[in-house]
Tab-separated table of C-alpha atoms and ligand atoms in Angstrom:
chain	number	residue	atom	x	y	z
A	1235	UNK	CA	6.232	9.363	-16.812
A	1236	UNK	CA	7.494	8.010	-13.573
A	1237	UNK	CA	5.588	9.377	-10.258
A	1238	UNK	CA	8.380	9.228	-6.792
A	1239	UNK	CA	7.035	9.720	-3.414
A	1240	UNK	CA	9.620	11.233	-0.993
A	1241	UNK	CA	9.249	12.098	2.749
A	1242	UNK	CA	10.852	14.739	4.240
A	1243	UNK	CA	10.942	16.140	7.904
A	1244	UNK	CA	9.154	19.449	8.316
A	1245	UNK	CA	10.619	21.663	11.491
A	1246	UNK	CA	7.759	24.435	11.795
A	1247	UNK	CA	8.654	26.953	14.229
A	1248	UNK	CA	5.856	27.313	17.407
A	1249	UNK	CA	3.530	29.615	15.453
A	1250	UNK	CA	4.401	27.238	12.647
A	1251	UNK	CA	3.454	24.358	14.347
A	1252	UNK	CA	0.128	25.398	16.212
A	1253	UNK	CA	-1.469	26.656	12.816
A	1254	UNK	CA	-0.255	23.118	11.188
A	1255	UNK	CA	-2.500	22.004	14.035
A	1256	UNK	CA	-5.266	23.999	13.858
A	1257	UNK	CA	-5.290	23.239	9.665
A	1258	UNK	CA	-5.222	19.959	10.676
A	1259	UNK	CA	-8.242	19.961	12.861
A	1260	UNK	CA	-10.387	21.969	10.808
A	1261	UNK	CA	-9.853	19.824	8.124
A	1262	UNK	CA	-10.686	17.165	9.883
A	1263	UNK	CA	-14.169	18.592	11.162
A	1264	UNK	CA	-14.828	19.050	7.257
A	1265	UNK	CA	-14.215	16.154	6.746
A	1266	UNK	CA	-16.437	14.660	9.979
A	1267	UNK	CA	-18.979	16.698	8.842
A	1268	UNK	CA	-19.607	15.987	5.166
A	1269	UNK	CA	-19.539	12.661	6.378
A	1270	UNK	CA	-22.377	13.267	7.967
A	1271	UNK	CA	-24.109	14.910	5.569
A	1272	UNK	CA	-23.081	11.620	3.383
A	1273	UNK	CA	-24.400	9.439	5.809
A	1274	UNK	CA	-27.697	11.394	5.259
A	1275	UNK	CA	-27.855	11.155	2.028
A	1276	UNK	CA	-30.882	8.346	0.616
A	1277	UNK	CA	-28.624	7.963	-2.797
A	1278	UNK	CA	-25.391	9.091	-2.528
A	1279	UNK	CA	-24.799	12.153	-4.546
A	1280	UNK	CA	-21.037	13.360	-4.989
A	1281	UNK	CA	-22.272	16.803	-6.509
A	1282	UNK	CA	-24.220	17.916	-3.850
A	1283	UNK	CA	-21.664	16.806	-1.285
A	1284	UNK	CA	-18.761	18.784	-2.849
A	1285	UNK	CA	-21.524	21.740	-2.742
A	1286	UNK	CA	-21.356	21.965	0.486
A	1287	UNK	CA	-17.881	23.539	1.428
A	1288	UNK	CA	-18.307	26.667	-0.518
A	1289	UNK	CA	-21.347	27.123	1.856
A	1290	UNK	CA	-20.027	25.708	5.279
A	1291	UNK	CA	-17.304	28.638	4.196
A	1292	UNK	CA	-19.890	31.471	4.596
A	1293	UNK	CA	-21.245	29.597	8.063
A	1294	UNK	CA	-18.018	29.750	9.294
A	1295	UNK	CA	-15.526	32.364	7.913
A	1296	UNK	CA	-12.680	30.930	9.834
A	1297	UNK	CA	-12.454	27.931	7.225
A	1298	UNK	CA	-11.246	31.025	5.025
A	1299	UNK	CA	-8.044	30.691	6.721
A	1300	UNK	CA	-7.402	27.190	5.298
A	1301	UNK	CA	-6.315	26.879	1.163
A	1302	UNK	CA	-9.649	26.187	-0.113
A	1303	UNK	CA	-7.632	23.200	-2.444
A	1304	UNK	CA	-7.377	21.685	0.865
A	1305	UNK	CA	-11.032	21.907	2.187
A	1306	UNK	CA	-11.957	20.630	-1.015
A	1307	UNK	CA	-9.734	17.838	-0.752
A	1308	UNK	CA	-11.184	16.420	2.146
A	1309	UNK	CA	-14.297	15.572	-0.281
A	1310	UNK	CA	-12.436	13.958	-2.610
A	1311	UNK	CA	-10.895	12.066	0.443
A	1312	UNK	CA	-14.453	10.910	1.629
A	1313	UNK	CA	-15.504	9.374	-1.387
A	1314	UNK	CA	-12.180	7.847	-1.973
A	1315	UNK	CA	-12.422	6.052	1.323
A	1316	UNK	CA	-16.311	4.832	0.599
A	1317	UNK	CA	-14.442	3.643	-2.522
A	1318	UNK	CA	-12.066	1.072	-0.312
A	1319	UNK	CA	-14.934	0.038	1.922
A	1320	UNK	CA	-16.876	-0.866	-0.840
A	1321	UNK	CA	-14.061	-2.787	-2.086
A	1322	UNK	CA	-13.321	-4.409	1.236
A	1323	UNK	CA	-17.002	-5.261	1.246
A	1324	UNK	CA	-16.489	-7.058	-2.708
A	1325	UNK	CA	-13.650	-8.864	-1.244
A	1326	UNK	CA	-15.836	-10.301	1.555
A	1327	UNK	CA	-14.384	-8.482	4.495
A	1328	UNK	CA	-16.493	-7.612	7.711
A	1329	UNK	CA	-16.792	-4.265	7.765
A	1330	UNK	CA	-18.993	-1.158	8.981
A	1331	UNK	CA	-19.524	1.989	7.836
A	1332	UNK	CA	-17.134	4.912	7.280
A	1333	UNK	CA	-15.964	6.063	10.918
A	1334	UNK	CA	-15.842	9.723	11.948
A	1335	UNK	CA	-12.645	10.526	12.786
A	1336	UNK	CA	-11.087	11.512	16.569
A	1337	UNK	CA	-8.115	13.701	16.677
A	1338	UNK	CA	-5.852	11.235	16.659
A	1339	UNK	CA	-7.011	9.026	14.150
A	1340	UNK	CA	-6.961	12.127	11.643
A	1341	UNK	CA	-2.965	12.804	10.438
A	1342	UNK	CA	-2.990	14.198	7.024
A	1343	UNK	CA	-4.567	17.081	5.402
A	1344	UNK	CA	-3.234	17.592	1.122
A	1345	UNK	CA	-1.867	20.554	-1.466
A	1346	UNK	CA	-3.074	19.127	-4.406
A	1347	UNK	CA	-1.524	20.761	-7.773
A	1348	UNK	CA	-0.935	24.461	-6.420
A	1349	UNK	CA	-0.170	26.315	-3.153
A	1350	UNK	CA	2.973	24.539	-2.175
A	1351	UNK	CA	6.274	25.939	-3.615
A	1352	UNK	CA	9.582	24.262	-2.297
A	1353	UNK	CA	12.161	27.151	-2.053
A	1354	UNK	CA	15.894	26.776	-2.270
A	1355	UNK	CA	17.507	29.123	0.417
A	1356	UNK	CA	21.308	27.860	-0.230
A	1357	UNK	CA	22.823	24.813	1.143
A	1358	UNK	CA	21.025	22.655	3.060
A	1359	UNK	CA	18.462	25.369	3.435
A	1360	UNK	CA	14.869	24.486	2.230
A	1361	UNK	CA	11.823	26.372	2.886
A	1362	UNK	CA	8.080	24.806	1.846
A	1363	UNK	CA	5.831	27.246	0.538
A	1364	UNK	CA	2.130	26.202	2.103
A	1365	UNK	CA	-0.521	28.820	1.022
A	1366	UNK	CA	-2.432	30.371	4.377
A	1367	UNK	CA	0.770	28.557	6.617
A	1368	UNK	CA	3.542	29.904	5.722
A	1369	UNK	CA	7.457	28.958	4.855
A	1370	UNK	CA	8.013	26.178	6.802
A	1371	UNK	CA	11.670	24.701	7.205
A	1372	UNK	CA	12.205	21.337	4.956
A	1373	UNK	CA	15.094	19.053	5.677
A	1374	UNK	CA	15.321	17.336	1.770
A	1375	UNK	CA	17.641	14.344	1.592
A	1376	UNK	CA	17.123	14.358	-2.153
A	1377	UNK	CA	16.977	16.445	-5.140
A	1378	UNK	CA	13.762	17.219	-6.521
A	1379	UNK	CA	14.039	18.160	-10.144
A	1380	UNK	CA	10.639	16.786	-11.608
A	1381	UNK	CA	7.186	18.342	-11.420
A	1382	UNK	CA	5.825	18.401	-7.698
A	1383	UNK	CA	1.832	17.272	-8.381
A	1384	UNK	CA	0.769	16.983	-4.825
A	1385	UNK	CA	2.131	17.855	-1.109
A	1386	UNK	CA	0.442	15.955	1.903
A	1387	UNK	CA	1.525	17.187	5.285
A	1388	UNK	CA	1.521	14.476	7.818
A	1389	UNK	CA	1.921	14.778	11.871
A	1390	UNK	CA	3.137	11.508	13.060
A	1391	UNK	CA	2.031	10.387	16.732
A	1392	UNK	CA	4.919	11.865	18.077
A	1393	UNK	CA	4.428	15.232	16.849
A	1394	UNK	CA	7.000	15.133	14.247
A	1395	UNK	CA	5.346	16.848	11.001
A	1396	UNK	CA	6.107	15.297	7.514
A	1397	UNK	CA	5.977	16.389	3.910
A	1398	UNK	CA	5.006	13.356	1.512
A	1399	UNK	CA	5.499	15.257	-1.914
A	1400	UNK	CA	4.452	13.554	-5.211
A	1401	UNK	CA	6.904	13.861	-7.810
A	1402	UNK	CA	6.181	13.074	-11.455
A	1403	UNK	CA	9.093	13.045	-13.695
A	1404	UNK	CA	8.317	13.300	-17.483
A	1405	UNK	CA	12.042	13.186	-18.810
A	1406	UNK	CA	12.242	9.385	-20.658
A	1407	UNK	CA	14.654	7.261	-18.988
A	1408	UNK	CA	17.320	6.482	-21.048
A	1409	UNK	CA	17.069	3.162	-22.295
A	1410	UNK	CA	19.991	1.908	-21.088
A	1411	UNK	CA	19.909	2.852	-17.580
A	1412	UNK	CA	17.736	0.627	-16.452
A	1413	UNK	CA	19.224	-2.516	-17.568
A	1414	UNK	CA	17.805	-5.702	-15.097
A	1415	UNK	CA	13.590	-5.508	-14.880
A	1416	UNK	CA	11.950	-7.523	-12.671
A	1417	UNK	CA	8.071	-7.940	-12.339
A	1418	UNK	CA	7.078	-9.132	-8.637
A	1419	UNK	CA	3.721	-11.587	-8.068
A	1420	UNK	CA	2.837	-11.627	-4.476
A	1421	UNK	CA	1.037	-14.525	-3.335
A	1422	UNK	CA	0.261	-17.260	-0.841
A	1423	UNK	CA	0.961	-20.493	-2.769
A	1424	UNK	CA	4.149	-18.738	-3.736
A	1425	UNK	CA	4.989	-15.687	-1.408
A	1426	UNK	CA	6.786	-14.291	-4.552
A	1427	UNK	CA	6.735	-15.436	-8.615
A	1428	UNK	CA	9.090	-13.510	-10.787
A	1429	UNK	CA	9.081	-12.386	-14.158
A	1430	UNK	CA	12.908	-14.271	-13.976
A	1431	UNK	CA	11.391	-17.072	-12.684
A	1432	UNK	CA	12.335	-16.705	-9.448
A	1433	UNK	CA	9.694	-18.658	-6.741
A	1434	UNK	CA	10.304	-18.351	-3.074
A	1435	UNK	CA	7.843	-19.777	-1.273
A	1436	UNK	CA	6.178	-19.055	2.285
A	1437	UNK	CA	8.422	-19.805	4.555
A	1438	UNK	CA	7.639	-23.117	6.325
A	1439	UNK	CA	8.792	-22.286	9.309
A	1440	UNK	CA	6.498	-19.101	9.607
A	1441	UNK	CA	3.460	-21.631	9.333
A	1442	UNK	CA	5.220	-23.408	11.682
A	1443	UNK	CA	5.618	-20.767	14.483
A	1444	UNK	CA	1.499	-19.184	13.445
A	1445	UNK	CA	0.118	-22.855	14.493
A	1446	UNK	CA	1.915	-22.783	17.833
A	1447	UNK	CA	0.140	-19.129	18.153
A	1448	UNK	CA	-3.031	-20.289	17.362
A	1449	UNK	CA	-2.723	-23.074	20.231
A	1450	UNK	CA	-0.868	-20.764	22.725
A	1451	UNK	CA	-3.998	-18.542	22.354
A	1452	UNK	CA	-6.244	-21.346	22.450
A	1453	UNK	CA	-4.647	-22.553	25.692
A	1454	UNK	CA	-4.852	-18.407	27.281
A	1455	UNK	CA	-8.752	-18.154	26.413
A	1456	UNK	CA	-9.333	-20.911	29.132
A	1457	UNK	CA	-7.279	-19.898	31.450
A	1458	UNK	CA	-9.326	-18.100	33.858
A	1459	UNK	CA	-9.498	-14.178	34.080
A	1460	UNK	CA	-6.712	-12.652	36.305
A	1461	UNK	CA	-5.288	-15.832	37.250
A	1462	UNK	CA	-1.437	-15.748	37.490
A	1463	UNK	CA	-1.484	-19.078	34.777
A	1464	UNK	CA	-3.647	-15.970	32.714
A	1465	UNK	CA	-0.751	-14.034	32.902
A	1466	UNK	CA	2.053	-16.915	31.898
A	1467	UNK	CA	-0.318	-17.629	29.435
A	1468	UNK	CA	-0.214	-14.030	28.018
A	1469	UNK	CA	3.382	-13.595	28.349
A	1470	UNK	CA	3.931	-16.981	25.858
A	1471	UNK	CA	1.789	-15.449	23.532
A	1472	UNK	CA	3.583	-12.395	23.235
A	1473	UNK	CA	6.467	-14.255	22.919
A	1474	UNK	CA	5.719	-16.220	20.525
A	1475	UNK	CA	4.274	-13.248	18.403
A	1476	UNK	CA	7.788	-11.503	18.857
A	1477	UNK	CA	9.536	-14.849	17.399
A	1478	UNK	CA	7.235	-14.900	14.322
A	1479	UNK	CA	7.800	-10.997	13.541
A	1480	UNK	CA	11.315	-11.527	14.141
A	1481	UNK	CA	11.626	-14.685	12.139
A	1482	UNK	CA	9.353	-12.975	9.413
A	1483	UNK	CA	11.605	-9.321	9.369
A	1484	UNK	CA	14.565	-11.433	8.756
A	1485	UNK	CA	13.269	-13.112	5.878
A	1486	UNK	CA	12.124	-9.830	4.356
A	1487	UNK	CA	15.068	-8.116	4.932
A	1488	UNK	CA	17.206	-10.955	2.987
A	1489	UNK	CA	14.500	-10.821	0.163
A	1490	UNK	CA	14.100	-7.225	0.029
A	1491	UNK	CA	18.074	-7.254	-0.095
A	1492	UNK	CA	18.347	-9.330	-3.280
A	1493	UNK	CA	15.738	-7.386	-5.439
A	1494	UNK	CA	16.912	-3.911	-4.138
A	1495	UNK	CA	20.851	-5.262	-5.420
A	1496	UNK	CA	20.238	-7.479	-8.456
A	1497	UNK	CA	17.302	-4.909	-10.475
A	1498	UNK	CA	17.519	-1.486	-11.415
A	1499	UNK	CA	13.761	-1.310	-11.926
A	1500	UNK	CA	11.466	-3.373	-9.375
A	1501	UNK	CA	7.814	-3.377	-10.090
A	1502	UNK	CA	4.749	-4.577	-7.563
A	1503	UNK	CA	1.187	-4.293	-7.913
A	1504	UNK	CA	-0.406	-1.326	-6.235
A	1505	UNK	CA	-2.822	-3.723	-3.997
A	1506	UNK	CA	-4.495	-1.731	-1.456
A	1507	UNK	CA	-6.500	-5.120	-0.652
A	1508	UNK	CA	-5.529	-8.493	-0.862
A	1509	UNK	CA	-8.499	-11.122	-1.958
A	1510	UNK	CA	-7.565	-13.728	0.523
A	1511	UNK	CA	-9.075	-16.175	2.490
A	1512	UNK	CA	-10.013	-14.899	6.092
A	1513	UNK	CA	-11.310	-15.665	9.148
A	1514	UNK	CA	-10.390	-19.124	9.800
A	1515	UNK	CA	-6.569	-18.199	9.610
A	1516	UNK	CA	-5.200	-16.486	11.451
A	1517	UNK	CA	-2.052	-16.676	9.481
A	1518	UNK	CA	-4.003	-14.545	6.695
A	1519	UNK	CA	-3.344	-11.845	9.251
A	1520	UNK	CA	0.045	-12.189	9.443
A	1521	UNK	CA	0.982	-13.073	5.114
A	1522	UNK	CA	-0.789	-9.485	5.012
A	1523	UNK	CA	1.257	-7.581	7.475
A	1524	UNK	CA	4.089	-9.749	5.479
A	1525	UNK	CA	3.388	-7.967	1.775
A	1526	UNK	CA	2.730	-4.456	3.132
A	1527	UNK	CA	6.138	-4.694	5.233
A	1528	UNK	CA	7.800	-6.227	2.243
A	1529	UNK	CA	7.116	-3.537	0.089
A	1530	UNK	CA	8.190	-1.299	3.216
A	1531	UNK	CA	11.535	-3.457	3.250
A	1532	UNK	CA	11.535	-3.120	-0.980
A	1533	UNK	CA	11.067	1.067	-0.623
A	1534	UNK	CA	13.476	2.423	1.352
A	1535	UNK	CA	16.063	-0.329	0.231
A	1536	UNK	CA	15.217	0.670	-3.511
A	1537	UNK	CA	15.459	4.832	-2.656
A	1538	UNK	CA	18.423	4.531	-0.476
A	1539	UNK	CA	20.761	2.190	-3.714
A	1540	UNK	CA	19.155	4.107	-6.746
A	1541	UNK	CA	16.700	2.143	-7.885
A	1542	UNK	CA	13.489	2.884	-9.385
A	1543	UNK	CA	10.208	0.556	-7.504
A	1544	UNK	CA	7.344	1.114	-9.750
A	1545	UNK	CA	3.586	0.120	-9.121
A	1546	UNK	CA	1.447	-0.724	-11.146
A	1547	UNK	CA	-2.748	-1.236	-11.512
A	1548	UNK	CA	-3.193	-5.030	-10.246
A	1549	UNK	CA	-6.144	-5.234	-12.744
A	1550	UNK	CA	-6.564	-7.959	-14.928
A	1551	UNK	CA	-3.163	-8.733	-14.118
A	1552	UNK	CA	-4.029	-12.230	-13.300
A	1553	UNK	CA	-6.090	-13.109	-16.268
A	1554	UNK	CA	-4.576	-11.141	-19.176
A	1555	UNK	CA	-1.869	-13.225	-21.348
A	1556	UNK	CA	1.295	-11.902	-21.272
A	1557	UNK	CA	2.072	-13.121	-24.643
A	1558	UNK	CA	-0.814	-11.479	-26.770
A	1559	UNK	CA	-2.871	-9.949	-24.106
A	1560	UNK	CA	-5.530	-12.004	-24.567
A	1561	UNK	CA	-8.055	-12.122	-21.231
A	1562	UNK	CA	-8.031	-15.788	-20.243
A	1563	UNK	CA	-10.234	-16.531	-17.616
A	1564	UNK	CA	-9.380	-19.102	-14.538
A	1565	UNK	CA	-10.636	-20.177	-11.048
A	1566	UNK	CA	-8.698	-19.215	-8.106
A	1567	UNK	CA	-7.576	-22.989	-8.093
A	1568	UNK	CA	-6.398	-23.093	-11.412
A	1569	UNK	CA	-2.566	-22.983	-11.359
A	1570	UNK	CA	-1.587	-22.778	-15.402
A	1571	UNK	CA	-1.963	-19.909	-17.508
A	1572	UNK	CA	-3.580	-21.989	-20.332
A	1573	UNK	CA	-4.494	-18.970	-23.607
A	1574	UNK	CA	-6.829	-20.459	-26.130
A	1575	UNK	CA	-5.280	-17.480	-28.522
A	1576	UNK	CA	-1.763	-17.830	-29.086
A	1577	UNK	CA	-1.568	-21.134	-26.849
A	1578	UNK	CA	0.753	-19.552	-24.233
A	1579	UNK	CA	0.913	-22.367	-21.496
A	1580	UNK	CA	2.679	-21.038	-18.202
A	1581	UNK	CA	2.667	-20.854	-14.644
A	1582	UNK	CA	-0.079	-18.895	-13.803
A	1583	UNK	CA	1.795	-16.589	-10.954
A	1584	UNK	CA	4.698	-16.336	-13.502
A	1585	UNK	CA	2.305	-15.451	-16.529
A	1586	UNK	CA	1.227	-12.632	-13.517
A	1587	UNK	CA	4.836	-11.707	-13.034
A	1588	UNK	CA	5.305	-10.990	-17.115
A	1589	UNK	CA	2.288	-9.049	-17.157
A	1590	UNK	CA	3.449	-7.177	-13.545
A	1591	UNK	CA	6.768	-6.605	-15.841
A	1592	UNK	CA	5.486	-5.639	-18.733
A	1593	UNK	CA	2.868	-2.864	-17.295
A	1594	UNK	CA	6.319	-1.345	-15.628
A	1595	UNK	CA	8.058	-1.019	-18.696
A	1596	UNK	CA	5.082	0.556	-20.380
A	1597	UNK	CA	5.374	2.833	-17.279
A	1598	UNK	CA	8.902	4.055	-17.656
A	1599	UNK	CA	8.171	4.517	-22.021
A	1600	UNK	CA	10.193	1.393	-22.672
A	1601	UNK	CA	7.863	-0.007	-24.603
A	1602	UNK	CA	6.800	-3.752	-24.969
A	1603	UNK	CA	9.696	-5.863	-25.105
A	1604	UNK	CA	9.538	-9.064	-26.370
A	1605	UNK	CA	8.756	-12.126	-23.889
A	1606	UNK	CA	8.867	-15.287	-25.139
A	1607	UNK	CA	8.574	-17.617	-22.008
A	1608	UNK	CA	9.358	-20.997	-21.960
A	1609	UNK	CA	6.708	-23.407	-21.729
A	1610	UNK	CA	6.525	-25.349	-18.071
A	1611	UNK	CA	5.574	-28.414	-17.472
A	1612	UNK	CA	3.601	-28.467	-15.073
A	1613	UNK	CA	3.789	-31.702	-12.726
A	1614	UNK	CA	0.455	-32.845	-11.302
A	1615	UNK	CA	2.117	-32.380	-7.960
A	1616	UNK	CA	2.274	-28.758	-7.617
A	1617	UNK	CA	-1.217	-28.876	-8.757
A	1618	UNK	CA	-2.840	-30.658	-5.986
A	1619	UNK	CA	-0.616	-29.020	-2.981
A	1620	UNK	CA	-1.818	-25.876	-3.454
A	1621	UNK	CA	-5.838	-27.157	-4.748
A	1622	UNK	CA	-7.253	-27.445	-1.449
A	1623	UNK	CA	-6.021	-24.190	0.027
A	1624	UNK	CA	-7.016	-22.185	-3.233
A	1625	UNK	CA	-10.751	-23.756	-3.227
A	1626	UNK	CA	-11.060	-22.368	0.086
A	1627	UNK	CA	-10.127	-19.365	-1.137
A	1628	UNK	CA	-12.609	-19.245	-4.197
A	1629	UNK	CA	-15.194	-19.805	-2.063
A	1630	UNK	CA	-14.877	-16.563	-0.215
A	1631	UNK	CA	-15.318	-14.761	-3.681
B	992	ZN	ZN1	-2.078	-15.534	-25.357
């Protein structure tokens, strides 16, 4: 079973468009408000939460007008976001509570499993089906042949409305078709291990250009408030940024380039959160922006030449053995994959990378293949270059 996400463009007509609005807005005040009643809540209790709609329905008869799949949703929504927090929280992140959410920081509202339909009107001709909206105009780029599980309807900042439709596919890929896997580690020490053994690491030169930042902004905090050296000060800053980003895009694009033309099948961890070190670097910022925009970079390169990018759950990915699938535990400083059971010793991003692999395969219903890697040496070198930085890391655990 394969799951695709595709965007389309959604062109609702004016009374189209203001009840996409007004959907939009009373979904969010659900939302705002069983966030409340969360917040009130001594021990959180999901039941009595998801209780509530049914009720605010018969306080307010208007919410009739919205697919009561949606309403419900936005519960389901709620207590998926507590469920990041808490994780940000595990991984050590300042954080507050959940926010409630202003107009414009609320963009989505979701079909999930029924009243969507996606209707075929002849060429180029696509209507969406949204229960209580209507049949909006679809622009679809691509054929849809699989089993639609879920439509979210997005308005961008600039107005422009979006259908992100889930597609699962169930047909088994032939086993052919997909002949070059790859399994993708993302990481700091390495910014990407492969399953091939491919290791590119963080660009120097992005370090580089982050330290001169960190000591143009250094040099702009002292500079005194609306002084015109403030203002130089502010423009080298931004300039500096814009030579990082640039720097940084260009090396994306090249990497994203060689997965998206050398694999058929490309498959990431689903990380919503990376455990990293924080606060002190400011660079952490920017190797974060770097992943998500890779995998930005990896997507539409992927879509737009054919090939399948799968993700996959990033747990235990790190400690199982991708020989035997034995769990072997380490320390964020340890570097080899070292198993006790069938004496695999590897690389620990590359043992990663196999596992990454193998979890994509299982994915697509090709099965296990066989891995046998090839023991690595490792040299006590690579060892201590990357011990200090990972120890920092561990401590943040
Ligand atoms: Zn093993």
């Amino acid at each position: 079973m394969i799951t695709l996400t595709h965007k389309f463009r959604l062109y609702p007509n004016k009374q189209q468009n203001e009840k996409l609005l007004w959907t939009l807005n009373k979904c969010r005040e659900t939302y705002n408000f069983l966030l409340s009643e969360l917040q009130r809540q001594k021990v959180i209790d999901r039941s009595q939460i998801q209780g509530i709609i049914p009720d605010l329905k018969i306080c307010e008869p208007e919410l009739k007008q919205v697919y009561s799949k949606t309403l419900q949703y936005e519960c389901y929504q709620l207590f998926s976001n507590l469920k990041a927090l808490s994780q940000l929280k595990k991984h050590n992140r300042k954080i507050g509570r959940l926010r409630f959410k202003g107009t414009n920081w609320f963009k989505t509202f979701t079909y999930n499993q029924s009243g969507f339909k996606l209707i075929n009107g002849g060429k180029r001709c696509q209507l969406l089906h949204l229960s209580k909206i209507g049949d909006i105009k679809i622009r679809c780029h691509r054929n849809i042949n699989g089993k639609i599980k879920q439509i979210t309807v997005k308005r961008e900042s600039s107005g422009k409305w979006f259908a992100l439709i889930i597609e699962e596919k169930k047909e088994k890929i032939r086993k052919n078709h997909f002949k070059q896997i790859v399994g993708i580690d993302l990481g700091l020490e390495n910014f990407i291990y492969d399953s091939e053994k491919n290791k590119i690491k963080n660009p120097r030169h992005l370090n580089e250009h982050t330290n001169k930042l960190i000591k143009l902004q250094r040099k702009l905090s002292k500079k005194q408030k609306k002084s015109k050296n403030r203002i130089k000060a502010r423009v080298k800053v931004a300039k500096q940024y814009e030579k990082i980003i640039n720097n940084r895009n260009d090396f994306l694009h090249k990497l994203s380039r060689f997965y998206a033309n050398n694999y058929d099948v490309i498959v990431l961890e689903n990380l919503q959160v990376i455990n990293l070190a924080r606060g002190k670097y400011l660079s952490k910022s920017i190797y974060d922006a770097s992943w998500s925009r890779f995998r930005q970079f990896l997507t539409y390169k992927a879509e737009s030449a054919g090939k399948l990018l799968l993700f996959v759950d990033p747990k235990g990915t790190t400690k199982r053995c991708s020989q035997c699938g034995n769990n072997v535990k380490k320390e964020i400083w340890h570097r080899t994959h070292k198993c006790s059971y069938c004496n695999l010793k590897i690389e620990r991003d590359y043992n990663s990378a196999l596992e990454i692999k193998k979890l994509g395969l299982q994915q697509i219903g090709q099965g296990l293949s066989k891995f046998k890697p090839v023991e690595i040496a490792l040299t006590g070198n690579s060892l201590s270059s990357s011990h200090q930085f990972e120890k920092q890391e561990a401590l943040l655990e």
